[in-house]
Each structure stands twice: as C-alpha cells, then as structure tokens.
CSV table of C-alpha atoms and ligand atoms in Angstrom, one decimal:
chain,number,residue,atom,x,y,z
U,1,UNK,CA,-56.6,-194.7,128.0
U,2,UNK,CA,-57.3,-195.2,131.7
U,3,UNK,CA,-55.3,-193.6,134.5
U,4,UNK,CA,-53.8,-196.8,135.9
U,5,UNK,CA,-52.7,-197.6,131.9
U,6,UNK,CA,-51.6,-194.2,131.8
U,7,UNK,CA,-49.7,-194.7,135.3
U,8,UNK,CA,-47.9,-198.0,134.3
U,9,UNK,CA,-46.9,-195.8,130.9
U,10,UNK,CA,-45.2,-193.4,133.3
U,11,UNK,CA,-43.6,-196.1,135.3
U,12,UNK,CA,-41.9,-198.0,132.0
U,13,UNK,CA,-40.5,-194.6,130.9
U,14,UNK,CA,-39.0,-193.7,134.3
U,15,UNK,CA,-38.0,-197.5,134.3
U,16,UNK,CA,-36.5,-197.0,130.7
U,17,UNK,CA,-34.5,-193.7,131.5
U,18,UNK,CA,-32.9,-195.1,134.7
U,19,UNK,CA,-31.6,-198.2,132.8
U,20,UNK,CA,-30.7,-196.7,130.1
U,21,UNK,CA,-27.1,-195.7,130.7
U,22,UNK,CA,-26.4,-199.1,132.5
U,23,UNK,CA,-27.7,-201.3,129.5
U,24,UNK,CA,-25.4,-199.2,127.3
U,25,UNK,CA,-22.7,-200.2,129.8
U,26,UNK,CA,-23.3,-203.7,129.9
U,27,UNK,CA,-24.1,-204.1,125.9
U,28,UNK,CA,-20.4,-202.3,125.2
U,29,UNK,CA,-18.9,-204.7,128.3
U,30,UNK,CA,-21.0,-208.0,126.6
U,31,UNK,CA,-22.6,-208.9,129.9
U,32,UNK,CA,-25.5,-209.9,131.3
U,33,UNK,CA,-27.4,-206.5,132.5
U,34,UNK,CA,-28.9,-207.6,136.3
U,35,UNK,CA,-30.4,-203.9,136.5
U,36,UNK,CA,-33.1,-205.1,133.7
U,37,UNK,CA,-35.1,-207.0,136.7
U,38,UNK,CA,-33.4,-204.9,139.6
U,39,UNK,CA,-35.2,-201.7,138.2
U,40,UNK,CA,-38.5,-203.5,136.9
U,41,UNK,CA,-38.5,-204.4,140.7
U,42,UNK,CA,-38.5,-201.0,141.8
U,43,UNK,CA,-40.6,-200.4,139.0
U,44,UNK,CA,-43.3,-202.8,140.1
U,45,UNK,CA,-42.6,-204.0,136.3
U,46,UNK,CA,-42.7,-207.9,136.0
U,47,UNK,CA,-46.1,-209.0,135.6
U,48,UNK,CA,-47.8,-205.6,133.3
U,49,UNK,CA,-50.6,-207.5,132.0
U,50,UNK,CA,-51.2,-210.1,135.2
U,51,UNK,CA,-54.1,-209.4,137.6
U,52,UNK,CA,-53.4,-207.1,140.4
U,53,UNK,CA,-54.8,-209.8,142.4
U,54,UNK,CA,-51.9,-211.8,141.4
U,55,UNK,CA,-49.4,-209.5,142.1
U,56,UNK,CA,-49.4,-207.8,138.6
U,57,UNK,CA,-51.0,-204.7,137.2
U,58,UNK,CA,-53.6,-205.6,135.1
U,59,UNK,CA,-52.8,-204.0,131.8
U,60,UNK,CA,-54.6,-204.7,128.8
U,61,UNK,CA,-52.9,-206.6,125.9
U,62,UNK,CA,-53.0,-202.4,124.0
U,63,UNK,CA,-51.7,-201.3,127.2
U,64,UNK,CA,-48.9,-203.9,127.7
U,65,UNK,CA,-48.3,-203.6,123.6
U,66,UNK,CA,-47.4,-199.7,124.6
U,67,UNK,CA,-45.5,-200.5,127.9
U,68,UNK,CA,-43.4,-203.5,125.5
U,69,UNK,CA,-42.6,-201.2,122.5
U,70,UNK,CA,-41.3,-198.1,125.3
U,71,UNK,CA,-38.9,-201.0,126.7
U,72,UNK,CA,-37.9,-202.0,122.9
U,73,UNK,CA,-36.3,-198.2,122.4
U,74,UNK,CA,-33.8,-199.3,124.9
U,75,UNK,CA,-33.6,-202.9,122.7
U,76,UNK,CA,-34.6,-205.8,121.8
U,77,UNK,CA,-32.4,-207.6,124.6
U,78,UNK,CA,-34.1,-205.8,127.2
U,79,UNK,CA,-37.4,-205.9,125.5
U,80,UNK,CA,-36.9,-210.0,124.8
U,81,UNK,CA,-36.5,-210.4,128.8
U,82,UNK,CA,-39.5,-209.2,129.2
U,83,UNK,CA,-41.0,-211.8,127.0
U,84,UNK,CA,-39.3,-214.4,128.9
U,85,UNK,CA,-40.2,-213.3,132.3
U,86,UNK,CA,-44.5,-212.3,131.1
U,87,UNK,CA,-45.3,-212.6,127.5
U,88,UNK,CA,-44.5,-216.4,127.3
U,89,UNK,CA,-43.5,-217.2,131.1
U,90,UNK,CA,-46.1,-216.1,133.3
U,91,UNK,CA,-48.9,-216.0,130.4
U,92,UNK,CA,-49.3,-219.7,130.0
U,93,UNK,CA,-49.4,-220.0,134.0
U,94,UNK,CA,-52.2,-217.7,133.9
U,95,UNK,CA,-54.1,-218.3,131.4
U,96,UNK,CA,-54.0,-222.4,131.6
U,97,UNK,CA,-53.0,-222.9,135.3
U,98,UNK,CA,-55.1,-223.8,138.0
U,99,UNK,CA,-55.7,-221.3,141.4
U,100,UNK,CA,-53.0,-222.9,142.8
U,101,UNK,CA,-50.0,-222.8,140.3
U,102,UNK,CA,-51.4,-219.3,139.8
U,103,UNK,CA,-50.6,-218.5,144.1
U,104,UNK,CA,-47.1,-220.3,143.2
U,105,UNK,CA,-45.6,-218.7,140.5
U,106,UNK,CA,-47.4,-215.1,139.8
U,107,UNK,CA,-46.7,-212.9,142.5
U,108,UNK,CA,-43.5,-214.4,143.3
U,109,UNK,CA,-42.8,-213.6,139.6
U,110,UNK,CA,-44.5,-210.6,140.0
U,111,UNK,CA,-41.9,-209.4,142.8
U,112,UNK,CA,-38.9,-210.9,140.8
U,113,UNK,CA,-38.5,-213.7,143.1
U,114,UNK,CA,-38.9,-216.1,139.9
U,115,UNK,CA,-37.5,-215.4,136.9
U,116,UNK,CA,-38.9,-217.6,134.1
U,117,UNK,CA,-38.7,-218.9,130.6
U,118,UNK,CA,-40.8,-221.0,128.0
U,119,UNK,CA,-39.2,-223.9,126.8
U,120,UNK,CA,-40.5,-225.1,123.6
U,121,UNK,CA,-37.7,-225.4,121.0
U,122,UNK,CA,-35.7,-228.2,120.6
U,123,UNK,CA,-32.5,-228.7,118.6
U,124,UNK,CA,-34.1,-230.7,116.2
U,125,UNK,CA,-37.6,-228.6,116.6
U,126,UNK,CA,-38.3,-225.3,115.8
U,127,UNK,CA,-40.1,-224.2,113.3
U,128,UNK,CA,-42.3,-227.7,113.6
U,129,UNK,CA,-42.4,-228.0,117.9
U,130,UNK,CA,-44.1,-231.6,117.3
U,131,UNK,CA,-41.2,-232.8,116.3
U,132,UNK,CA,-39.6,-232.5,119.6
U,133,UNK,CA,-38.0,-235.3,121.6
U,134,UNK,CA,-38.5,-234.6,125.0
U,135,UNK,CA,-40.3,-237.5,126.8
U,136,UNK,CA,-42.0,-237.6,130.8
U,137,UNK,CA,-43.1,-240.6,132.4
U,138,UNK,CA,-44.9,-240.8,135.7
U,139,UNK,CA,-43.2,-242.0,138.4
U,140,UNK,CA,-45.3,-241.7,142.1
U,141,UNK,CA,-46.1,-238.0,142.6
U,142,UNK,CA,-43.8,-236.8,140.1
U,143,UNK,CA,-42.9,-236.4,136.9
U,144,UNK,CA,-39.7,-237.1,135.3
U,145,UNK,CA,-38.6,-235.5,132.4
U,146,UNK,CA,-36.1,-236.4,129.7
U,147,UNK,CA,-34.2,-233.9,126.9
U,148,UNK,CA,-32.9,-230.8,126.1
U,149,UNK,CA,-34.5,-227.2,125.3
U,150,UNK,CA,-32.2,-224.9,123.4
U,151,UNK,CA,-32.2,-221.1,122.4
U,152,UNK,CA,-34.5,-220.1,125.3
U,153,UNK,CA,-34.8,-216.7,126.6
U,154,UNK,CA,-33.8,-216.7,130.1
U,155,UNK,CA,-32.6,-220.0,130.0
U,156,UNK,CA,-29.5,-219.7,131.7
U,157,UNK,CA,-31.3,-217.7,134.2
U,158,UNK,CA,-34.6,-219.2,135.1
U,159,UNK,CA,-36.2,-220.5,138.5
U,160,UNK,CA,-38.9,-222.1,136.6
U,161,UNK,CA,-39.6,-222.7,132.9
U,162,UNK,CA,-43.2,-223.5,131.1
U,163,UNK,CA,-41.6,-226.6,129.4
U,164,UNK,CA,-43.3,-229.3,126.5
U,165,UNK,CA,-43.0,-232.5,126.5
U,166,UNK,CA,-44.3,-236.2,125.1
U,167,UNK,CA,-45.4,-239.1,127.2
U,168,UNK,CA,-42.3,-241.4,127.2
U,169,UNK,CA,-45.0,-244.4,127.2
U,170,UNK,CA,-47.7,-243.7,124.7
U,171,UNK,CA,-48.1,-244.2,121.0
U,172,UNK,CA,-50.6,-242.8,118.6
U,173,UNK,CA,-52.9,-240.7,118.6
U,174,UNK,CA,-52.5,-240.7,122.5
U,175,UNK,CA,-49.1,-239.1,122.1
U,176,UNK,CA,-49.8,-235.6,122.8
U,177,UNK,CA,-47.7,-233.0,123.9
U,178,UNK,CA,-48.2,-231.7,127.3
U,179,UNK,CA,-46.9,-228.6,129.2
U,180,UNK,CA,-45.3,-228.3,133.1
U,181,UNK,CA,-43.9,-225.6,135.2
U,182,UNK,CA,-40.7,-227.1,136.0
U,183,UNK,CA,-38.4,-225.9,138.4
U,184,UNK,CA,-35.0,-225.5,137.3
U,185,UNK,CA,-32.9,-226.3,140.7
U,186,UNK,CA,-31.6,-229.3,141.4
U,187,UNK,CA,-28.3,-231.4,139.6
U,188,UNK,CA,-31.2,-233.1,137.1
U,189,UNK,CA,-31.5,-230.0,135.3
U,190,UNK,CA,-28.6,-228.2,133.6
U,191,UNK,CA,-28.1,-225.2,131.8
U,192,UNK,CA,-25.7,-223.3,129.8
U,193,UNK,CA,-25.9,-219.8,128.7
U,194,UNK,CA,-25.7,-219.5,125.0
U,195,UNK,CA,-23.4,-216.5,124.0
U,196,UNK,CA,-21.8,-216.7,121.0
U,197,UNK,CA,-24.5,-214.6,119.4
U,198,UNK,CA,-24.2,-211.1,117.1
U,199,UNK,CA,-26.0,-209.4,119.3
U,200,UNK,CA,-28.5,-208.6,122.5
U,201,UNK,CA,-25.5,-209.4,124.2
U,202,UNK,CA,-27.0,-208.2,128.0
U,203,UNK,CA,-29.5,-210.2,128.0
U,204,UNK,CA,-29.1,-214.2,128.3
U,205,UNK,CA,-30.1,-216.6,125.9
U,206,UNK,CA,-29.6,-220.1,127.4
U,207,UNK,CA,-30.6,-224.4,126.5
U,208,UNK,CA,-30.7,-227.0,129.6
U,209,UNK,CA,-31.0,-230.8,130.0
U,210,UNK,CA,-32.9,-232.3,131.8
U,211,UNK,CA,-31.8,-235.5,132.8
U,212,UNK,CA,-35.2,-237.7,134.7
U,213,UNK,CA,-35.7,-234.3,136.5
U,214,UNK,CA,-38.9,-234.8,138.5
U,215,UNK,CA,-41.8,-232.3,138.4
U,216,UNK,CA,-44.4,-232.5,140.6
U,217,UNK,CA,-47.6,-233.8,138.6
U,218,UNK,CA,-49.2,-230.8,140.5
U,219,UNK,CA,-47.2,-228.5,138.4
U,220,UNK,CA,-48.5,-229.9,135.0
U,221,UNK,CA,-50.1,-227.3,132.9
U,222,UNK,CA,-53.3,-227.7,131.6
U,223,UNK,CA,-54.9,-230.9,131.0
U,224,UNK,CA,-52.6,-234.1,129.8
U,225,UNK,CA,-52.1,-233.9,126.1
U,226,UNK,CA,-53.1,-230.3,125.9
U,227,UNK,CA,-49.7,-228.8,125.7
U,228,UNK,CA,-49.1,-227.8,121.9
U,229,UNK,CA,-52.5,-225.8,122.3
U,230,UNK,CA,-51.1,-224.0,125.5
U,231,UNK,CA,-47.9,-223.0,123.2
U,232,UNK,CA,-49.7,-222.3,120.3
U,233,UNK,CA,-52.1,-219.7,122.6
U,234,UNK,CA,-49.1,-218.6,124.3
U,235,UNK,CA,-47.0,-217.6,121.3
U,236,UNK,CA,-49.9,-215.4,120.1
U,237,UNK,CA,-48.8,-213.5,123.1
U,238,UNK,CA,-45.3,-213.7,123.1
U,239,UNK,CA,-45.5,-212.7,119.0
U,240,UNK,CA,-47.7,-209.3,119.9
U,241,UNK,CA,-44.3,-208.7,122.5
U,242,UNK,CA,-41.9,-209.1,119.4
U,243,UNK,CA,-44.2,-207.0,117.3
U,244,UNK,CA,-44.7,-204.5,119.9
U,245,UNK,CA,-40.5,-204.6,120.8
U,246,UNK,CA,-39.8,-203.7,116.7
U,247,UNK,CA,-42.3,-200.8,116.9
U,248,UNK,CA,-40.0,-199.4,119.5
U,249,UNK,CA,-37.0,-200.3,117.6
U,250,UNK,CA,-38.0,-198.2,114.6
U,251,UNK,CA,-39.2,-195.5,117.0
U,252,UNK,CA,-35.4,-195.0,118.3
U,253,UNK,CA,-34.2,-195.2,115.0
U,254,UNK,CA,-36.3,-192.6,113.9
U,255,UNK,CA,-35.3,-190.5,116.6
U,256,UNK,CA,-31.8,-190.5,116.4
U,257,UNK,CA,-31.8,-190.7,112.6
U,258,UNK,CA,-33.9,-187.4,112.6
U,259,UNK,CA,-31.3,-185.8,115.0
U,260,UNK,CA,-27.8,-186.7,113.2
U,261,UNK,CA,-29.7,-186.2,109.7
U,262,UNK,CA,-30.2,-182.4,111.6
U,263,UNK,CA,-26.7,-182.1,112.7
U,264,UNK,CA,-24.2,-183.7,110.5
U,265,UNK,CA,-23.1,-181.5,107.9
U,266,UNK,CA,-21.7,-182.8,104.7
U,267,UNK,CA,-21.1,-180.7,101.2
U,268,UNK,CA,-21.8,-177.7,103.3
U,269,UNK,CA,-25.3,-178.4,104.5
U,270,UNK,CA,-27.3,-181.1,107.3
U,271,UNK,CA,-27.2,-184.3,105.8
U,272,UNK,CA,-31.1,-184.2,106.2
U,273,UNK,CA,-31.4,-181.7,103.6
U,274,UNK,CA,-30.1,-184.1,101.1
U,275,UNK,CA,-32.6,-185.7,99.2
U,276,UNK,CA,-31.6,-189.1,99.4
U,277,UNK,CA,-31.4,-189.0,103.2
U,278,UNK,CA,-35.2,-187.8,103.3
U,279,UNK,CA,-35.9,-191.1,101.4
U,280,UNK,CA,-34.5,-192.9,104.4
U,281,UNK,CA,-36.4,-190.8,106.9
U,282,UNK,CA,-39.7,-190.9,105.0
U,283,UNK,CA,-39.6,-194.9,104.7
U,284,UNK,CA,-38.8,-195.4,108.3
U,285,UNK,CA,-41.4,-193.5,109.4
U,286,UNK,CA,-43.5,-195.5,107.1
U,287,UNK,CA,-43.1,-198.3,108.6
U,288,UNK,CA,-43.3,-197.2,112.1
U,289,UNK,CA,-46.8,-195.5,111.0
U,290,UNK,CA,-47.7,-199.3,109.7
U,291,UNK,CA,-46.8,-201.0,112.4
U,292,UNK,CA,-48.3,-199.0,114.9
U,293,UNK,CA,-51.4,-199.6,113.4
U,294,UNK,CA,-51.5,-203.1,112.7
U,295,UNK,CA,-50.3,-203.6,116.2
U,296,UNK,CA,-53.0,-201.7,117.7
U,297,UNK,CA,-55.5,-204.1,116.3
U,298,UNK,CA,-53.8,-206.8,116.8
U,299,UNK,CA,-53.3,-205.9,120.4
U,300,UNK,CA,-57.5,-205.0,120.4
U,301,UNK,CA,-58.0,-208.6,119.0
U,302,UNK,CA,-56.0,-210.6,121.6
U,303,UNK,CA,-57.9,-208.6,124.6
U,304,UNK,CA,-61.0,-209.7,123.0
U,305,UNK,CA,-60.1,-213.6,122.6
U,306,UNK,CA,-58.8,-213.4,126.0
U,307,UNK,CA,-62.3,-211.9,127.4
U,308,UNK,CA,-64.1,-214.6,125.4
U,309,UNK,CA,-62.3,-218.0,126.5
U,310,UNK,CA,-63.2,-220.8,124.1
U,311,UNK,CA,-64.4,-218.4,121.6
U,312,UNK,CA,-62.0,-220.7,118.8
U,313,UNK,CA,-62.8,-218.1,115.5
U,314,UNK,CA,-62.2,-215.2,117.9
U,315,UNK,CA,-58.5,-216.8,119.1
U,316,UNK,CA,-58.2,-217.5,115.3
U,317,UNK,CA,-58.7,-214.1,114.1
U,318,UNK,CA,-56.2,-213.0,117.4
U,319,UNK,CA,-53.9,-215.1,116.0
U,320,UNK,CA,-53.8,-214.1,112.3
U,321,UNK,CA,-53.9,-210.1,113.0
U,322,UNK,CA,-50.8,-210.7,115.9
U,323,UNK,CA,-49.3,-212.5,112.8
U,324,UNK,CA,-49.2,-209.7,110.4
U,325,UNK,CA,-48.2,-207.5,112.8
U,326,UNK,CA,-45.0,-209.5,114.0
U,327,UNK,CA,-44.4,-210.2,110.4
U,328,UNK,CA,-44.6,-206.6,109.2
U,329,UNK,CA,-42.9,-204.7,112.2
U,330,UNK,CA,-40.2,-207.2,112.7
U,331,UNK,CA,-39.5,-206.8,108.8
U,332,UNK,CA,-40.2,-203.2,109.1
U,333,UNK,CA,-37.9,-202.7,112.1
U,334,UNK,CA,-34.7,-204.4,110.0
U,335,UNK,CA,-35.4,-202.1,107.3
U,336,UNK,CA,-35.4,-199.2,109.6
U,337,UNK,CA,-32.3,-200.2,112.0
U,338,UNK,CA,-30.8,-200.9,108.4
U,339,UNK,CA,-31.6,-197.2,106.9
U,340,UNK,CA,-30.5,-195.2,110.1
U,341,UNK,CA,-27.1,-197.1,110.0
U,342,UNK,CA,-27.2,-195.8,106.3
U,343,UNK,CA,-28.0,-191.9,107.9
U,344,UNK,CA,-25.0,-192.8,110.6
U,345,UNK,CA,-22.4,-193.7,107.6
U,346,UNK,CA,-19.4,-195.1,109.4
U,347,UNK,CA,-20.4,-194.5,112.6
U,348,UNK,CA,-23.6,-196.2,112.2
U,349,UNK,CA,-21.6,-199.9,111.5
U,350,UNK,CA,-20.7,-199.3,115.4
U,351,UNK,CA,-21.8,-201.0,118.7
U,352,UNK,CA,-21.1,-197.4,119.8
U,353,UNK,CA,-24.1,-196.4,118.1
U,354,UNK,CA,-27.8,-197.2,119.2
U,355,UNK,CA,-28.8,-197.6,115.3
U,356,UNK,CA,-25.7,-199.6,114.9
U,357,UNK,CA,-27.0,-201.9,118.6
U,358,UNK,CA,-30.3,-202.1,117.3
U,359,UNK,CA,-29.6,-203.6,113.6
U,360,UNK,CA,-27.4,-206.5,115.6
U,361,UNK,CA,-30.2,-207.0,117.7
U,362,UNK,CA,-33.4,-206.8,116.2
U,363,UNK,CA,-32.4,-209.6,112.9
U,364,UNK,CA,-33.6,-212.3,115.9
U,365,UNK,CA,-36.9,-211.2,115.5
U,366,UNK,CA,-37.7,-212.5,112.1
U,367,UNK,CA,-36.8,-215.9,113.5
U,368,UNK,CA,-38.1,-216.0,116.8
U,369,UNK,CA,-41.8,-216.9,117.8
U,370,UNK,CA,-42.0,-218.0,114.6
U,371,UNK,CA,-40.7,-217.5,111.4
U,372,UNK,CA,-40.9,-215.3,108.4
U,373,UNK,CA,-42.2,-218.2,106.4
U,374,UNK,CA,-44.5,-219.9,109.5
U,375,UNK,CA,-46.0,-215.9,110.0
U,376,UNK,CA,-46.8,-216.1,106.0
U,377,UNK,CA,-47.8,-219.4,106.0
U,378,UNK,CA,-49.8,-219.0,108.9
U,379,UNK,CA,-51.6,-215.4,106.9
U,380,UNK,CA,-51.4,-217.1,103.7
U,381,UNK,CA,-54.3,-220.6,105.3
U,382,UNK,CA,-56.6,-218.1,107.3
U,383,UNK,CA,-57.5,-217.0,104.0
U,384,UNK,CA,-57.5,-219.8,101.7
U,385,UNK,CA,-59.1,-222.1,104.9
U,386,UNK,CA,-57.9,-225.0,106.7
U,387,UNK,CA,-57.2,-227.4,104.0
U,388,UNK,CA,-54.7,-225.2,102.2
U,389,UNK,CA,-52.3,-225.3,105.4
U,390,UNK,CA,-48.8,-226.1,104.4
U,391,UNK,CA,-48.0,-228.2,107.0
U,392,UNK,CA,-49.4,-230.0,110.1
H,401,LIG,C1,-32.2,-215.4,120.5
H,401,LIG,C2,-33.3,-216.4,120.5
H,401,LIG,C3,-34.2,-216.6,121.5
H,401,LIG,C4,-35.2,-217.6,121.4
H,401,LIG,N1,-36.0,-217.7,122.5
H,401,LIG,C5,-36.9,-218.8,122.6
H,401,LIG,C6,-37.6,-219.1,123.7
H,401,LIG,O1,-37.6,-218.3,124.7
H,401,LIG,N2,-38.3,-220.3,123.7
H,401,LIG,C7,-38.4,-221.1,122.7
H,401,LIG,O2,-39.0,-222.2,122.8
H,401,LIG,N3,-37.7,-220.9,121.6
H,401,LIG,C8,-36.9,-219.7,121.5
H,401,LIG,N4,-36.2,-219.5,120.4
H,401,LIG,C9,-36.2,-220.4,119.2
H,401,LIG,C10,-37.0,-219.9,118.0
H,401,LIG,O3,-38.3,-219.8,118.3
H,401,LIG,C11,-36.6,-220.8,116.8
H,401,LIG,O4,-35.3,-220.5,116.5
H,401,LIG,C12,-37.6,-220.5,115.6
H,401,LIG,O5,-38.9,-221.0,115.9
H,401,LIG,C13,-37.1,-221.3,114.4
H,401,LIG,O6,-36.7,-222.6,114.6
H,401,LIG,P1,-35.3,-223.1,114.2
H,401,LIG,O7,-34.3,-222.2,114.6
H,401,LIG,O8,-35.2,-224.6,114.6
H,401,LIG,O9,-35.3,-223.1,112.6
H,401,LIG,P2,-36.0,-224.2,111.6
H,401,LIG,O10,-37.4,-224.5,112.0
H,401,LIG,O11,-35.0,-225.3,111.4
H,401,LIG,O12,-36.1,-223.4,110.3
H,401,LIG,C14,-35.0,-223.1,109.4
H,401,LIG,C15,-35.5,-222.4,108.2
H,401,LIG,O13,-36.5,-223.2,107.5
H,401,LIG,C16,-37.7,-222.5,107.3
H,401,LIG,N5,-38.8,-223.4,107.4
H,401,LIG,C17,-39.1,-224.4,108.4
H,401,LIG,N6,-40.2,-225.0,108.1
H,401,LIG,C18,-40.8,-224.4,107.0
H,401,LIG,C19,-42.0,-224.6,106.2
H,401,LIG,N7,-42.9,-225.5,106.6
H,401,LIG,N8,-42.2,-223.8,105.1
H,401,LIG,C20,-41.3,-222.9,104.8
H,401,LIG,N9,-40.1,-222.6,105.5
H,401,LIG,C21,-39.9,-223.4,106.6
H,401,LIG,C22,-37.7,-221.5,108.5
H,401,LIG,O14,-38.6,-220.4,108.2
H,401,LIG,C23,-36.3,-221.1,108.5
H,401,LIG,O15,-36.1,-220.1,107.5
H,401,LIG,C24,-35.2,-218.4,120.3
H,401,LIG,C25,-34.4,-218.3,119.3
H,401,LIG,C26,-33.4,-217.3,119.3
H,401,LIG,C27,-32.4,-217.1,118.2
C-alpha cells in the first residue's frame, strides 16, 4: 500500500470516529445526518478515487474498496451516500464525460459544492432499466426531459443527477437509451424524499419528476444512444461500493458480537463460552474472511479494466468478479447482522444497538445495484456464454 493510500485510510478513520456519535444521534432522531458531507468536507472525502487533478484523491478501486468498507462500520446509510455522491455519481462523469463536464462537476463535487445522484430506476423499471419510460427531445440548445426516477440515493438531496433516458422521437433500433448530467434546480424538476423505509433512516433516499426540464445538450453523457452501456459500466462500480459497505458491516458486527459474547454472563459464565454462541462467531467471521477476499480481486479487476479502456473481456471479467463479491458479502453481511442480533438476545432486536441498526439497514443491499437473482443470473451466463443469458 502506498503512503498517500495509507494517508486517505487515516483520513476515513478520523472521518468515521468524529461522525460516529452524531450518526448515532440522527439514526435514533430518524433524520437526515448533514455531518455525513460536513465532515467528508473537512475530510477532503468526496471524490476518493477521482484524480487529484480533478479535485479528488486518486485512490485505486483496492484503495477506495478499503476507504468504503471503514465508512460501512458506521452503516450502510452513511456508506450508501457515498455511493451516491462517487461510486455512481461522479464515476460516470469521469469516466464517460468530456474535459469539460469533467471541470463542471468534479471538483465542485469534490469540495461538496454538488451533491449528486444516479438516476436510473424507474417505477416500472428496475431490475430491467430498458424498460424505462423516460423520454428527451431536442429542443434548440437544450434538452428536455420527461418522467420520473424513483428510489434514488440522494435524490431528495442532489444538485445534479447522472440521469437515463429515451429519445421521445425515435423508434427501433434507433431507440437507445442515453445518459445526461441534469441539474436538479429549477420548478421543472421535483423531488420528494422517500422515508417510509425500515431503515438507513439518516441518510435520504429520494424519486423526482421531471416535467420538459431542459438540459443543456452540452451536458449529455457520452455519445447519443450510449447510455445503458454508461450505467451498465457504472453499476460495476457502484456494486464493488455495496460489496465493499457489507464487508464493513460484518466487520462491526464482529466486533461488537466478540465484545458482548466476552461480557455478558448467563448460567454463570460469558455467553461466548457457550458453544452455540461460538457457532455464531465462527460463521461471521467466515464470511467476513470470504468476502474480504473476493472483494480484493474484484476490486484488482475493476482497476485493471479501468487502466485498459475498451479492453471489453477485461470489463467482462470486472464485472463478473464485482458480481460475486456483491452477491456473497451482501448475503454474507445479512447473515452476520442477523447472528450478532442472535449474540445480543433482546437487546440485539433494538435500534439502540449497532447489530440491531445494521440488520435494518443492510437487507437494501440484496436489492440494490442489482438483485440477488440479476447478480446470479449475471454469474450463472459468464460461464455458460452469451447465449444462455436469461434475459435481454
Ligand atoms: C434504498 C434504495 C436505494 C436505491 N438507490 C438507487 C439509486 O441511487 N439509483 C437507482 O437508479 N436505483 C436505486 N435503487 C433502485 C434499485 O436498484 C432497484 O430497487 C433494484 O434494481 C430492483 O428493482 P425493482 O425494485 O424495480 O425490483 P424488480 O425489478 O421489480 O424485481 C422484483 C423481484 O423480481 C426479481 N426479478 C426481476 N427480474 C428477474 C429475472 N429476469 N429473473 C429472476 N428474477 C427477477 C428481482 O430479483 C426481485 O426479486 C435503490 C433502491 C433502494 C431500495
């Protein structure tokens, strides 16, 4: 590990104690914790893995991976704003914009100026994106965009949003998805914060409408008709985030199940001297052994598609490897959230409790950024090849 990896390490742990008492605070309260982009500010947090030239710090996607699973001991709210603001918000900027959106959006971003999101999912696509219904036509210099984006990190929050959409006046097999950088002021675009949800409850979740809201054609992303590969590359990063997130999950589990096991005495000894509770110790730290590793190639993988560009077998093998590890560390993370509230007894069915925080929490990430079933899916056709793909 480098000493500038090993610096931005040090900063995310400083960044992690300081917020720590305040996210508590704010989880207990059910609000939105402003200190998550505050600190990172302070931090010099919110853009790990963009160029330094760009306002960021240059991690690599291992370094990053380490930085995202420290943030995920403090949860997967705090962790999924990250996401939001660089996995999947300033990621597709950087890696598909042009010199110029890259001067608009990074460092601003990078000094928490912009706070962004990726709006992909619709309420009658998910799991299948091309279903989506949201349509832009061209109208003089501008863009103007029609429908509505729902369960989007930061999307009650966000300056700008990496958004999807269909040409409103095309058929065939000219229909193609493309991708924007849309800025969210303005009475065309409106959002709502989504909070009836079981848990991550300080950090925001949010859909918006957008109703003809123009977009400057400078702002599209990419070439026209090249946006479902911008959020297909861009989920492989936001998946390694999830992955990474769960790995710190299990990590606090572990920790505090390994301290109560120590200190909670019942039929006259620890609790951890009890068999049965060494079971649940033993498989959580399984699974965190696991999952370390298979995000640690993964990680290695996605640093070496992103130093070959255009390289499509190396992005494909990226892509799988992130896959498993998002599949087995968000699985892996449930299990262990769900064996330390076990450890916890009563207390552990508490919001009082981290273990009890994190099992709420950390459900999401077998649904979002793809599915259980789309990462299986997904595992199941790199093997068998191209023509046994389920769908699309
Ligand atoms: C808290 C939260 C934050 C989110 N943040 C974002 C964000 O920032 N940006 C964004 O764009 N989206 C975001 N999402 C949306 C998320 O990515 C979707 O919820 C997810 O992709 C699943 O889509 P869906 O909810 O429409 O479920 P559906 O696609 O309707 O799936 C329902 C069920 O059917 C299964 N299914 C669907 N198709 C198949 C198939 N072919 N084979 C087998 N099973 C199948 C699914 O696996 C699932 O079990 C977020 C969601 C949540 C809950």
């Amino acid at each position: 590990m480098t000493a500038d990896s090993r610096k931005i390490l040090a900063d995310v742990d400083a960044y992690c104690t300081e917020l720590r008492p305040i996210e508590e605070l704010c989880y207990l309260e059910h609000r939105y914790n402003e200190a998550t982009v505050t600190l990172a500010k302070k931090y010099g947090l919110l853009g790990i893995p963009i160029p330094v030239e760009l306002g960021g710090r240059g991690a690599d996607a291992l370094t990053y991976a380490r930085a995202l699973a420290r943030i995920g001991r403090e949860g997967t709210g705090v962790r999924t704003f990250f996401s939001g603001q660089t996995s999947i918000g300033q990621y597709p900027i950087w890696r598909y914009g042009n010199a110029d959106q890259h001067q608009r959006y990074l460092p601003a971003s990078c000094r928490g100026e912009k706070i962004l999101a990726f709006g992909l999912t619709e309420p009658d696509a998910g799991s299948n994106p091309l279903e989506m219904t949201t349509t832009y036509r061209r109208s003089g210099d501008k863009f103007l965009l029609n429908g509505v984006k729902y369960l989007i990190s930061n999307g009650g929050i966000a300056d700008a949003v990496v958004c999807f959409a269909y040409p409103e006046d095309k058929t065939g097999k000219d229909r193609r998805i493309s991708a924007f950088i849309v800025d969210t002021a303005g009475d065309t675009f409106e959002a709502e914060d989504l909070s009836a949800k079981p848990g991550m409850f300080s950090a925001n979740t949010g859909m918006f409408q957008m109703t003809s809201h123009p977009v400057p054609v400078e702002n599209m992303l990419g070439e026209e008709g090249s946006g479902f590969r911008v959020a297909m590359g861009t989920l492989i990063s936001g998946r390694l985030s999830v992955a990474a997130g769960c790995l710190g999950v299990i990590e606090d589990c572990l920790t505090e199940s390994l301290e109560y096991a120590r200190t909670r005495i019942q039929h006259g000894k620890p609790i951890g001297k009890h068999q049965l509770v060494q079971e649940h110790i033993a498989m959580i730290e399984m699974g965190r052994a696991a999952s370390d590793a298979l995000i640690e190639r993964a990680a290695i993988a996605k640093d070496v598609a992103d130093k070959n560009r255009g390289d499509k077998s190396l992005l494909a093998e990226a892509d799988t490897k992130v896959a498993q590890a998002k599949f087995f560390a968000s699985n892996a993370a449930w299990e262990a959230a769900d064996r330390a509230v076990q450890i916890y007894g009563g207390r552990g069915w508490s919001e009082l409790y981290r273990v009890g925080r994190h099992l709420q929490d950390v459900r999401v990430c077998r649904i979002y950024e793809g599915t259980d079933e789309i990462m299986k899916l997904k595992i199941a056709s790199s093997l068998l090849g191209k023509d046994f793909a389920a769908f699309g």
